[in-house]
Structures are given as structure tokens and as C-alpha cells.
XYZ file of C-alpha atoms in Angstrom:
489
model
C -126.800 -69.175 167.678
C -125.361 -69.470 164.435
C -122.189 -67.683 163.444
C -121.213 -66.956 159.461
C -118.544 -68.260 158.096
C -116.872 -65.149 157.493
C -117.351 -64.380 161.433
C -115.664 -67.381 162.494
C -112.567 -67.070 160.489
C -112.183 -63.349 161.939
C -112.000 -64.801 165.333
C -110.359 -67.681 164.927
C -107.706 -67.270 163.387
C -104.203 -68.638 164.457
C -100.786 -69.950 163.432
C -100.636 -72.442 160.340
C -99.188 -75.876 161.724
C -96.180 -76.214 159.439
C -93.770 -79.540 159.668
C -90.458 -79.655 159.851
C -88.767 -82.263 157.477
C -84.751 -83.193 157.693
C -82.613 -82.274 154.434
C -80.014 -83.369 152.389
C -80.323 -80.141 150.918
C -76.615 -78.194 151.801
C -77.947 -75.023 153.222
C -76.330 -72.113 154.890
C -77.359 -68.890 156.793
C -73.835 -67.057 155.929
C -73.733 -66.419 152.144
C -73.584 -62.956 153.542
C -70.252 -63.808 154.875
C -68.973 -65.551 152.573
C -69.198 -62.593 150.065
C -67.340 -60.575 152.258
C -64.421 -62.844 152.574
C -64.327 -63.268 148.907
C -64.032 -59.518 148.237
C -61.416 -59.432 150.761
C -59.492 -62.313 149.032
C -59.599 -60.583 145.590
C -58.411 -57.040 146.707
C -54.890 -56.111 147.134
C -55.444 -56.221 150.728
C -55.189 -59.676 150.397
C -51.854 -59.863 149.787
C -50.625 -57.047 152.306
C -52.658 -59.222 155.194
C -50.508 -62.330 154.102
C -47.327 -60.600 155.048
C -48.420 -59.693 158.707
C -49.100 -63.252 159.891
C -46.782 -65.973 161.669
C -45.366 -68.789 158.952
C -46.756 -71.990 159.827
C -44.430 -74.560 157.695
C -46.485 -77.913 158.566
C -47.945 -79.493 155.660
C -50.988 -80.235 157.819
C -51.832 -76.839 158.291
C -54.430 -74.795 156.692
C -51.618 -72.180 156.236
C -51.821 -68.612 158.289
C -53.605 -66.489 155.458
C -56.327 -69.316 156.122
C -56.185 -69.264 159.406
C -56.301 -65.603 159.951
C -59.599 -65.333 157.572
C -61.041 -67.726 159.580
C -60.925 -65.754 162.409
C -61.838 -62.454 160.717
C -65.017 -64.115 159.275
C -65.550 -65.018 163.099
C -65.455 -61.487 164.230
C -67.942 -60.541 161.129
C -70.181 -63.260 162.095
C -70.207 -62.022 165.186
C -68.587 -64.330 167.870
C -67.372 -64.047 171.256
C -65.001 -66.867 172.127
C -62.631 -69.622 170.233
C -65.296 -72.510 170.805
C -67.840 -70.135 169.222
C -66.017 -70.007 165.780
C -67.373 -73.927 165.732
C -70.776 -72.429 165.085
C -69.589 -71.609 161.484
C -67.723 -73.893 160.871
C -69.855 -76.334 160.129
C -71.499 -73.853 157.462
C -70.897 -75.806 153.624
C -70.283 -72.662 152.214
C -67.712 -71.601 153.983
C -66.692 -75.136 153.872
C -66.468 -75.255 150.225
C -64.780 -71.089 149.905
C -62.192 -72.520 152.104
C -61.668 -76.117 150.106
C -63.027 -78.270 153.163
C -59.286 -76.275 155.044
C -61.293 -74.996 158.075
C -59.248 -75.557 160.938
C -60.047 -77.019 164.518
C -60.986 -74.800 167.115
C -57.491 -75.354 168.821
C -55.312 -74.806 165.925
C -56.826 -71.240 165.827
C -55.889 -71.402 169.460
C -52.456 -72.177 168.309
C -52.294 -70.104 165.311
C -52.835 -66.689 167.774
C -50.420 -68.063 170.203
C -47.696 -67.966 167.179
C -47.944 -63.651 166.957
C -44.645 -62.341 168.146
C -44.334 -58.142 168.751
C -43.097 -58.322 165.044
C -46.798 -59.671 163.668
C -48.622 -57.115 165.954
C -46.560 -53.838 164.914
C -47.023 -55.388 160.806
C -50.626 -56.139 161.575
C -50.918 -52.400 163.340
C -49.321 -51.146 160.135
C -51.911 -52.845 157.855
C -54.946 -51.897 159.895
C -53.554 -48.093 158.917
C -52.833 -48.762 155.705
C -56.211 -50.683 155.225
C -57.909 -47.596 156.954
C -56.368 -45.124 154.686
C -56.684 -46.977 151.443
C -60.405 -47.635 151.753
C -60.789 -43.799 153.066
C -59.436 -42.695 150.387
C -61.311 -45.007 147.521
C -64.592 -43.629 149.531
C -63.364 -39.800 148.956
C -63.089 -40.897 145.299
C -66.394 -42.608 145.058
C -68.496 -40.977 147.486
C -71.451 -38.280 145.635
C -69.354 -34.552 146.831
C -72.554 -34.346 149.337
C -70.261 -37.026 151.529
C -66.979 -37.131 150.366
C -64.421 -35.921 153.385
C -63.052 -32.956 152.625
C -60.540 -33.609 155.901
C -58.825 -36.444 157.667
C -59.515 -36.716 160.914
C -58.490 -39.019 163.705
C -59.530 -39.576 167.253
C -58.038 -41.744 169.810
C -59.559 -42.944 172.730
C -59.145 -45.923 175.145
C -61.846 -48.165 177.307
C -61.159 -51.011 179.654
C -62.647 -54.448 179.120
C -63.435 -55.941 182.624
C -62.218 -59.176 183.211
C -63.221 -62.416 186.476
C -60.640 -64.672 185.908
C -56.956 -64.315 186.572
C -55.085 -66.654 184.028
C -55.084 -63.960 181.715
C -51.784 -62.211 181.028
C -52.154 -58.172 181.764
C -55.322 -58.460 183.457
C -55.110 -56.115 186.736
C -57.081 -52.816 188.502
C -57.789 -50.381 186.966
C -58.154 -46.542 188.319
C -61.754 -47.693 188.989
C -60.839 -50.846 190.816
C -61.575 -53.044 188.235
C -59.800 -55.739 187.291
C -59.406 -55.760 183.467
C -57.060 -54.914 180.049
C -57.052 -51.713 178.491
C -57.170 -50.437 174.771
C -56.536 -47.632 173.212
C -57.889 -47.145 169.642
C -57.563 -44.404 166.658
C -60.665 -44.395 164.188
C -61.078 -41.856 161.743
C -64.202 -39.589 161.308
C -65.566 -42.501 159.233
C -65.276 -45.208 161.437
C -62.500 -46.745 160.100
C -59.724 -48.181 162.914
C -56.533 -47.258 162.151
C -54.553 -48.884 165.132
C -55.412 -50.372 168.498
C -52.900 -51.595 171.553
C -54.372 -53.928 174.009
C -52.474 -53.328 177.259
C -52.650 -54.216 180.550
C -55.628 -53.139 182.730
C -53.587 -50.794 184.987
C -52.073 -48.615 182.017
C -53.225 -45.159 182.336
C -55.800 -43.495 179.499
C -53.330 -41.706 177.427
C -50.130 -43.541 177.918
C -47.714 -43.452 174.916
C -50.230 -42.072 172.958
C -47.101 -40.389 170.855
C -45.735 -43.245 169.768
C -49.351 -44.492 168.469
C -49.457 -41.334 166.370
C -46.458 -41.766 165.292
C -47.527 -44.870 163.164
C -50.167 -43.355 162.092
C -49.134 -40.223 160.903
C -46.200 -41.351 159.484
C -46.751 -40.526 155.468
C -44.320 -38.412 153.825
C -45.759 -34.909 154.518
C -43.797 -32.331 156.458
C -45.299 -30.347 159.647
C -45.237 -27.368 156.885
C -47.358 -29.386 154.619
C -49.974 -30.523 156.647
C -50.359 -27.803 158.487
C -50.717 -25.271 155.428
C -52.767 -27.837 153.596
C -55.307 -27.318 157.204
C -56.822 -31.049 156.444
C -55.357 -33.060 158.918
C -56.633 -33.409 162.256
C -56.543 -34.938 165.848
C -59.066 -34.996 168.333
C -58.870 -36.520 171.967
C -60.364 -36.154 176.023
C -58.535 -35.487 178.580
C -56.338 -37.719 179.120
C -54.584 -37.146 176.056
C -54.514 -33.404 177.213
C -50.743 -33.694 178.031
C -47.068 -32.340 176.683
C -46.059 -35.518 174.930
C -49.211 -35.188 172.757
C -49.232 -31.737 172.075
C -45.979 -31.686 171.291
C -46.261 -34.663 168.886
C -49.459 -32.375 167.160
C -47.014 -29.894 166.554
C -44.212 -31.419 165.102
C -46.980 -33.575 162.718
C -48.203 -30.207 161.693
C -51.943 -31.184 163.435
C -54.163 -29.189 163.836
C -56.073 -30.126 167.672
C -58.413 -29.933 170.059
C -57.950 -31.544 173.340
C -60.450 -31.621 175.963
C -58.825 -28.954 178.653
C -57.421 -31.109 181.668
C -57.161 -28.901 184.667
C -54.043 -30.790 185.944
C -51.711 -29.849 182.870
C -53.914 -26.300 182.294
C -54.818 -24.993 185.381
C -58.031 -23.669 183.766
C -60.485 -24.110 186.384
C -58.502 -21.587 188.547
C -57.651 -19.009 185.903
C -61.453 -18.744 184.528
C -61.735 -17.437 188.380
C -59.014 -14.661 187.783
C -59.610 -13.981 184.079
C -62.255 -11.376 182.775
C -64.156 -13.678 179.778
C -65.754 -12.044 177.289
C -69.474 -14.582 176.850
C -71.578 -14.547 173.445
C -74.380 -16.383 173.088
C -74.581 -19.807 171.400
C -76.091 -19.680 168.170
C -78.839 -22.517 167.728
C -79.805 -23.995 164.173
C -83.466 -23.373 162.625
C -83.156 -27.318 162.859
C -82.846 -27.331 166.156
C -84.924 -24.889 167.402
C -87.897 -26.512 165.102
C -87.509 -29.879 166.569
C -87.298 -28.205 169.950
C -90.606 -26.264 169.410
C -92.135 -29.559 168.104
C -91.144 -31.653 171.524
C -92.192 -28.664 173.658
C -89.090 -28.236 175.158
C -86.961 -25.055 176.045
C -83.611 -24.956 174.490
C -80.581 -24.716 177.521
C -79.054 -20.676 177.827
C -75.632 -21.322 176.352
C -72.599 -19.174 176.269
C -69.281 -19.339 174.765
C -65.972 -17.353 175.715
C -62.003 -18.435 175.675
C -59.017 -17.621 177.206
C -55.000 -18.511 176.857
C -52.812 -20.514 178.324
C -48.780 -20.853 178.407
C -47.927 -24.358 178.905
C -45.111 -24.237 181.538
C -42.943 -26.035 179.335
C -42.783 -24.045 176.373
C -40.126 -21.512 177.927
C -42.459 -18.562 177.140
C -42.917 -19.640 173.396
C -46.308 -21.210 173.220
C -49.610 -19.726 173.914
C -52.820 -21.924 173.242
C -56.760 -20.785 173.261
C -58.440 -22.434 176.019
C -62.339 -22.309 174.146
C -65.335 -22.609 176.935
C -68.650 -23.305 176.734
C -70.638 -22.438 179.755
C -74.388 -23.439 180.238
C -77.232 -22.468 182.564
C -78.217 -25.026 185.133
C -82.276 -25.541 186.052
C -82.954 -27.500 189.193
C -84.319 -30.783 186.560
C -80.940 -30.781 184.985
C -78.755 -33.902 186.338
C -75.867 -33.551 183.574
C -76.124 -31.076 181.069
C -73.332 -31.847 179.495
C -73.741 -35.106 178.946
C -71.745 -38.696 179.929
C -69.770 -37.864 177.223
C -67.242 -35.298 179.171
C -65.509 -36.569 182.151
C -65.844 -35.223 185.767
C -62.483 -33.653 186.188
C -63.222 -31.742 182.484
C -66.263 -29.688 184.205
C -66.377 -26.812 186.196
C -69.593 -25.957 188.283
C -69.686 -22.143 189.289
C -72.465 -20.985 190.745
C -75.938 -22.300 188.983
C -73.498 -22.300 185.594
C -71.421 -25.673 184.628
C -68.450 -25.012 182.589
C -66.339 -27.182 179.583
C -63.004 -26.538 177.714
C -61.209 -27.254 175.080
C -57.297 -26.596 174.224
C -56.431 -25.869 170.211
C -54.113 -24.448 168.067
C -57.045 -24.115 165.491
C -57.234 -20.557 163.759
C -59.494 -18.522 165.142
C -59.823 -15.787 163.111
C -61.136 -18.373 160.514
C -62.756 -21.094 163.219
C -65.642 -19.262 165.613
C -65.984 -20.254 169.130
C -68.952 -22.440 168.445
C -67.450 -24.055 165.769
C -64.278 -25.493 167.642
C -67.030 -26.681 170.359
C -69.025 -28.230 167.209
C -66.297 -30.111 165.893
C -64.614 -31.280 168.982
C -67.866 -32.828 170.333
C -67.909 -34.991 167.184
C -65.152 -36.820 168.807
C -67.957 -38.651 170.558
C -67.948 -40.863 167.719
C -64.856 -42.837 169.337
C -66.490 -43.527 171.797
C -69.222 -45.172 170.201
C -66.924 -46.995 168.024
C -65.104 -47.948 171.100
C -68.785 -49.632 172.669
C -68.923 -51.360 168.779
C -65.578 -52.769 169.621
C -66.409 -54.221 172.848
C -70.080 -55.334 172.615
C -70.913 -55.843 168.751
C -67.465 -57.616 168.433
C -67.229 -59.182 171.631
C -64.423 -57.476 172.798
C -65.490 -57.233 176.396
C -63.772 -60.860 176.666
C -60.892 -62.380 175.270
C -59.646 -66.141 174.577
C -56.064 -66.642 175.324
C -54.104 -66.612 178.226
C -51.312 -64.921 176.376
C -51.439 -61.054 175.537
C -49.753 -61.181 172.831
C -52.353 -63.585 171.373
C -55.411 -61.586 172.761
C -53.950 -58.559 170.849
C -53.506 -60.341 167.845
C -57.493 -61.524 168.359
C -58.205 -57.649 169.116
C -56.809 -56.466 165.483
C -58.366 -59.461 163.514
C -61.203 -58.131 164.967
C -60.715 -54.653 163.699
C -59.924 -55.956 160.509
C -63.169 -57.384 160.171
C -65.166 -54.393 161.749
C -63.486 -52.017 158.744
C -65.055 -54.356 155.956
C -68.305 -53.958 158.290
C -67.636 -49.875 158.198
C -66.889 -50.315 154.312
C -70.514 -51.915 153.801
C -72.474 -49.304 155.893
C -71.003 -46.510 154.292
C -71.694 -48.270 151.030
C -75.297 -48.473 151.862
C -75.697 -45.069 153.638
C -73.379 -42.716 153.786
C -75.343 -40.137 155.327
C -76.292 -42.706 158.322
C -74.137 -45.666 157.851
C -75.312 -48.560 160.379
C -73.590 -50.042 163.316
C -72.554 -54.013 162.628
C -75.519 -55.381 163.953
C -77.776 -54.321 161.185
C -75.404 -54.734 158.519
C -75.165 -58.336 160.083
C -78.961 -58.537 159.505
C -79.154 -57.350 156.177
C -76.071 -58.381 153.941
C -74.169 -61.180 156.044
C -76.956 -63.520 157.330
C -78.506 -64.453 153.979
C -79.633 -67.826 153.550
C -79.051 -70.044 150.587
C -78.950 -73.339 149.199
C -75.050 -74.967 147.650
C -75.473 -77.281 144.817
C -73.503 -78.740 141.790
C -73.609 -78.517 138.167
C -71.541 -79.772 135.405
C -68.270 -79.345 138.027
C -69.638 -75.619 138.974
C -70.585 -74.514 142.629
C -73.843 -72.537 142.164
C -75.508 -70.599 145.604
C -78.837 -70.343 145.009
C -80.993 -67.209 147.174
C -84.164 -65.812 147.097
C -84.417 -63.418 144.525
C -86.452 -60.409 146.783
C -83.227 -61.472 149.245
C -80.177 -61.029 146.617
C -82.229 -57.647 145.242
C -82.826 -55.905 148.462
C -78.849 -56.622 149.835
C -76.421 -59.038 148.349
C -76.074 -57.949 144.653
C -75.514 -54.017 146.015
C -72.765 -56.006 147.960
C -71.288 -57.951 145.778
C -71.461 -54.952 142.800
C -70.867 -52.324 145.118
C -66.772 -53.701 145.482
C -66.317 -52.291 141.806
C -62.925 -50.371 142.797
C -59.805 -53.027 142.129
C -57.504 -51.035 140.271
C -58.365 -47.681 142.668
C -57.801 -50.230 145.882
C -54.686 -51.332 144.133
C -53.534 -47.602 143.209
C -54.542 -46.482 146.748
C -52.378 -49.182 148.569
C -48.950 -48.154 146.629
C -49.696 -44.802 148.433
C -49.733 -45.692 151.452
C -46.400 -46.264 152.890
C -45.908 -50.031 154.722
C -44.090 -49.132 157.526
């Protein structure tokens, strides 16, 4: 039987056999990277970062401003371990952006070892003012159909599970594992404004006061920022305590808390206290993609309550906001993993959730606490970012001190991530690994000419990602305004 030509190459068609030839050629697969760490160098971060570090006096070393980019540009590039930062070292880009100064593996090693509790509260300081400087150049430059028209910032903390026991800190947690802890502040945007890596047995919450206190530490008065009704804190329930209310209140915060039935007795009272339950009010969004999946919407009420925190000597009196909704026999969590056991109340065939505030409601509805509280979800997510896009579920040093240090590089580097997604899409910035994909791992070819460095990319590459990058940075003198601000400490 004869078969056409046209036949055959329908059906056999296959891979093209393509060799693969050694180079001279220097290539890299980070020019990405090394953009980022350039417009790092020339803001006036730069020089706030410098003063944060450990000296390092040998005139064999690559000097700690170096040395710390070096690990940042790690973190962006996405590593998990000292030995790993070998991987890009080797790249001649970064060879030649850090004049052939790219340290061993073990003077890294050595470099972290050298942060004292004076580098970590400076470096804690700079990831705020870092955070607040770029928020504010992105409420500046943002169209108004983004901008933030609040500040917001919620705290959270996660433990990062450990198997070996040389580390300093490590030890069980309340879930008998045997880990550190963190605790982290990121604003609505994503941006980290401090984080404390403790040891594994430090209770969610703990001197979460004191971690305001650095943040919120600008020269507004409680009257100020409470009349100006823009700044705002948002936490579970383990932050659900005196020590943080308290601290809300004398910041002039406004709050919402998720309600802990140890410190508000809530559970017990909704059984004694007549609520008054109106209906939730879905969006036409919602109800239109629910029509369009074929799915019934949950029955959802809302009500509140008071409480008098036992400590306030009769002075305080706090809404306790609830939402309750109906339970069908295919429902395993309602709610969602996103509240904790001890925050939920089953009564009945309805399961129950609270919130404490000192929001205004005669200008806030019911729903609307509820709506913006459950944004604090975000934290959490950023808190999984931490951990799994930046590695953070491991650390490399024996010495806390030096794993903390490691922690806040790594923060460091995931803000200039956060700075590029909102860049690219404010409505729906991306998580790290995509803006990994698109802007960092760019391949390119280093030559020479006439004394000049030149990076040559493919032009469909540089057009689709890298020039947005690299002309997207177009804020200097605003950076530069923005950091005098913020106060250093």
C-alpha cells in the first residue's frame, strides 16, 4: 500500500535530534537577579542595609554589605541551605556585578554567625522601614483603583519543624513537634515589616506588644491615629489577649481579634444572651458564580454582643461580632482551616465564629467587620510563602542568632519579590514562584566591548519582563524622600 507523503509526515512526526555543543560563550540563567540586586544597590535602601550588618575589618573579606547581598540574592533565587548558594555562584554575571568578590560558602557561614541582638533589632528596624517606604512610594504611584487608602498590619506566627537537634531553640511545640517558631507582621500588601524567630516551645502570641511596638512606633499620637481611622491591626486568637489589646489602645488602633473563649468567655455568654440574627448579605458576584457552579449558597447569619474584659475595672466594653452558619450533613468545615478549633462554637446543626473590635459600628455593619477581618487570611499565606517559596521550613546554622539573621535576609529579599508583583499586577500580584519564572530566571549571554560589559537577551524575553523591571524602579528621589520619613529606630 502506498502512503502520500503528506500522510506520512502526519503520523510520524517526532522530536528534532538537536546536539549539544560545549561553550566558551559566558552565559547565565540569572540576569533576572542580577537586576534586582542592582536596583537594590542604587536605592537609598542601600545605604540604610549597610548600617544593620556586623563590621568585618579583614582585608580578605568581601566586606558585610557584600556578603549580606549575597545572601539576599540567595533567598530571591530561591535556595534552601548555605551549600545551595554555590549553585549561583558560579553564575558570570553575578560574578562580574560583584567584581569576581563572591564569597565561599563558609564565609557566609561565618558572616551570619557574626549578628549580635544589636544587628537583629537594626535589621528588624530596616525591614519596617523598608516596608513602609516602598508602601508608601506604591500609594503614590499606584492608578487610585489600587492605591491603599489604609495601613493595615497583621501578625501571625507558624512553626518550622525541625529532625535534628544541634540547632539552638529547636524544641516541642504545643503539637509535639519539635521545631522554632516565628512570628511575622506583613501589611495588607504583602510587605514584612518584622519577624522574630524563637524557640519552638514559645507560645503563638508571646510578646506580641513589644513587636508592635517597633512597628508602630512613628510619631503619631493614640489621638491621631485613631481620629485619622487609617491604621489598623488584625490578628487570631492567640493574639486575643490584654497585653495586645491594651497595646491597640494606647497606639490608637483600630482591631479586630479573633474572639478567644479563654480571655472572653463568649462561648458561654452567646448561651445566656438574647442575639438579635440578620441575614448575610451575598454579592450579585457571588451569587452569579454560585448559580453558574450549581451550587447553593450556605444560610448565614450575623448578630453581636459585648463584653467587659475583667481587667478594665468596669471601664471597657468591646463588641463581640458573630457570624453563625447553617450546617448540612456534606459540610466537614464550613468555616474553613483558616479559624482555629477553640475559635468555633457548634450549637445545635449551627457552627458559630467571633470576632472582638473596637471598630465603630454605627459606621462599620456587622458583615463588614466579618469581611475585613477574614482578609487577615492573607498572613497566613504569606506565612506558607515564607516557609516553602523561601525555604524557611529549614535553617543553616546551629546558632539562633544566625538562623534569625538568615530569616530577615530572607524577608528582605521576599519584599523586593512583593515590590515586583505588585508592579506587574496590582490587582493580583503573584506569589515568588512566578515572579521567579518571569523576571529573575532570564537567560543571557556576558561579553566585552571596548572595556564595556554588555548582557545580551532575547529581545521577545527583555519585552515581555525585564525592561518593565528594570524601567518600572523609576522612583529614586520618592524612595529617598520616603526613607527620611520613616523614623530609624
Amino acid at each position: 500500500m502506498v502512503t502520500s507523503r503528506a500522510n506520512r509526515r502526519s503520523t510520524e512526526k517526532a522530536l528534532r535530534k538537536i546536539k549539544i555543543v560545549p561553550t566558551d560563550f559566558k552565559l547565565t540563567a540569572a540576569t533576572g537577579l542580577g537586576t534586582v540586586l542592582e536596583i537594590f544597590d542604587q536605592s537609598p535602601l542601600a545605604s540604610e542595609f549597610k548600617k544593620c550588618l556586623p563590621e568585618r575589618i579583614s582585608h580578605r573579606s568581601a566586606g558585610s554589605y557584600l556578603l549580606g547581598l549575597m545572601v539576599i540574592a540567595g533567598h530571591i533565587h530561591g535556595v534552601s541551605a548555605l551549600s545551595d548558594l554555590a549553585e549561583i555562584k558560579e553564575d558570570p554575571y553575578l560574578q562580574k556585578l560583584f567584581d569576581d568578590e563572591i564569597a565561599a560558602v563558609r564565609t557566609i557561614g561565618d558572616f551570619l554567625r557574626d549578628f549580635e541582638q544589636e544587628h537583629i533589632e537594626k535589621l528588624n528596624l530596616f525591614l519596617d522601614r523598608m516596608s513602609r517606604t516602598l508602601f508608601r512610594s506604591l500609594k503614590e504611584s499606584l492608578s487610585e483603583e489600587f492605591r491603599p487608602d489604609k495601613f493595615i498590619v497583621d501578625m501571625d506566627s507558624t512553626y518550622h519543624v525541625h529532625y535534628g537537634d544541634q540547632i539552638e531553640g529547636v524544641a516541642y511545640n504545643y503539637k509535639n513537634e519539635w521545631s522554632l517558631e516565628s512570628q511575622v507582621a506583613f501589611n495588607q500588601l504583602g510587605f514584612c515589616h518584622s519577624v522574630w524567630l524563637r524557640p519552638g516551645n514559645t507560645k503563638s502570641g508571646t510578646n506580641a506588644s513589644e513587636q508592635m511596638d517597633l512597628i508602630f512606633r512613628d510619631d503619631l499620637n493614640q489621638i491621631v491615629r485613631r481620629r485619622s481611622g487609617e491604621y489598623f491591626f488584625r490578628a487570631d486568637s492567640a493574639y486575643c489577649n490584654q497585653d495586645v489589646i491594651k497595646k491597640c489602645m494606647s497606639k490608637g488602633l483600630l482591631f479586630t481579634l479573633t474572639a478567644h473563649d479563654g480571655t472572653t468567655r463568649w462561648k458561654d455568654n452567646l448561651s445566656e444572651t438574647g442575639v438579635e440574627w440578620t441575614p448575610w448579605a451575598y454579592s450579585k458576584e457571588e451569587l452569579e458564580k454560585a448559580a453558574k457552579r450549581e451550587r447553593t449558597l450556605p444560610k448565614v447569619e450575623v448578630g453581636r454582643m459585648h463584653w467587659q474584659p475583667s481587667w478594665s475595672k468596669a471601664t471597657l466594653l468591646f463588641p463581640i461580632v458573630m457570624k453563625r452558619t447553617w450546617k448540612t450533613p456534606n459540610d466537614k468545615n464550613v468555616q474553613g482551616d483558616i479559624f482555629a478549633p477553640d475559635t468555633i462554637k457548634n450549637l445545635g446543626e449551627w457552627q458559630y465564629y467571633a470576632v472582638v473590635t473596637n471598630l465603630d459600628l454605627s459606621h462599620w455593619s456587622l458583615q463588614q467587620v466579618l469581611e475585613h477581618h477574614a482578609k487577615r487570611g492573607n498572613a497566613e499565606n504569606f506565612a506558607k510563602e515564607e516557609k516553602y517559596n523561601f525555604k524557611l521550613d529549614g535553617f543553616p546554622c546551629a546558632k539562633l542568632l544566625a538562623n534569625q539573621a538568615w530569616t530577615m535576609l530572607a524577608m528582605i529579599g521576599h519584599n523586593m519579590i512583593r515590590w515586583i508583583a505588585l508592579m506587574d499586577a496590582p490587582d493580583k500580584p503573584h506569589y515568588s514562584k512566578k515572579i521567579r519564572s518571569k523576571y529573575l530566571f532570564v537567560a543571557g549571554r556576558l561579553v566585552s566591548h571596548a572595556g564595556s560589559l554588555i548582557l545580551r537577551v532575547m529581545k521577545s524575553t527583555y519585552e515581555r519582563g525585564l525592561k518593565q523591571l528594570r524601567e518600572g524602579w523609576q522612583f529614586p528621589e520618592t524612595m529617598a524622600a520616603q526613607m527620611a520619613l520613616v523614623p530609624s529606630g
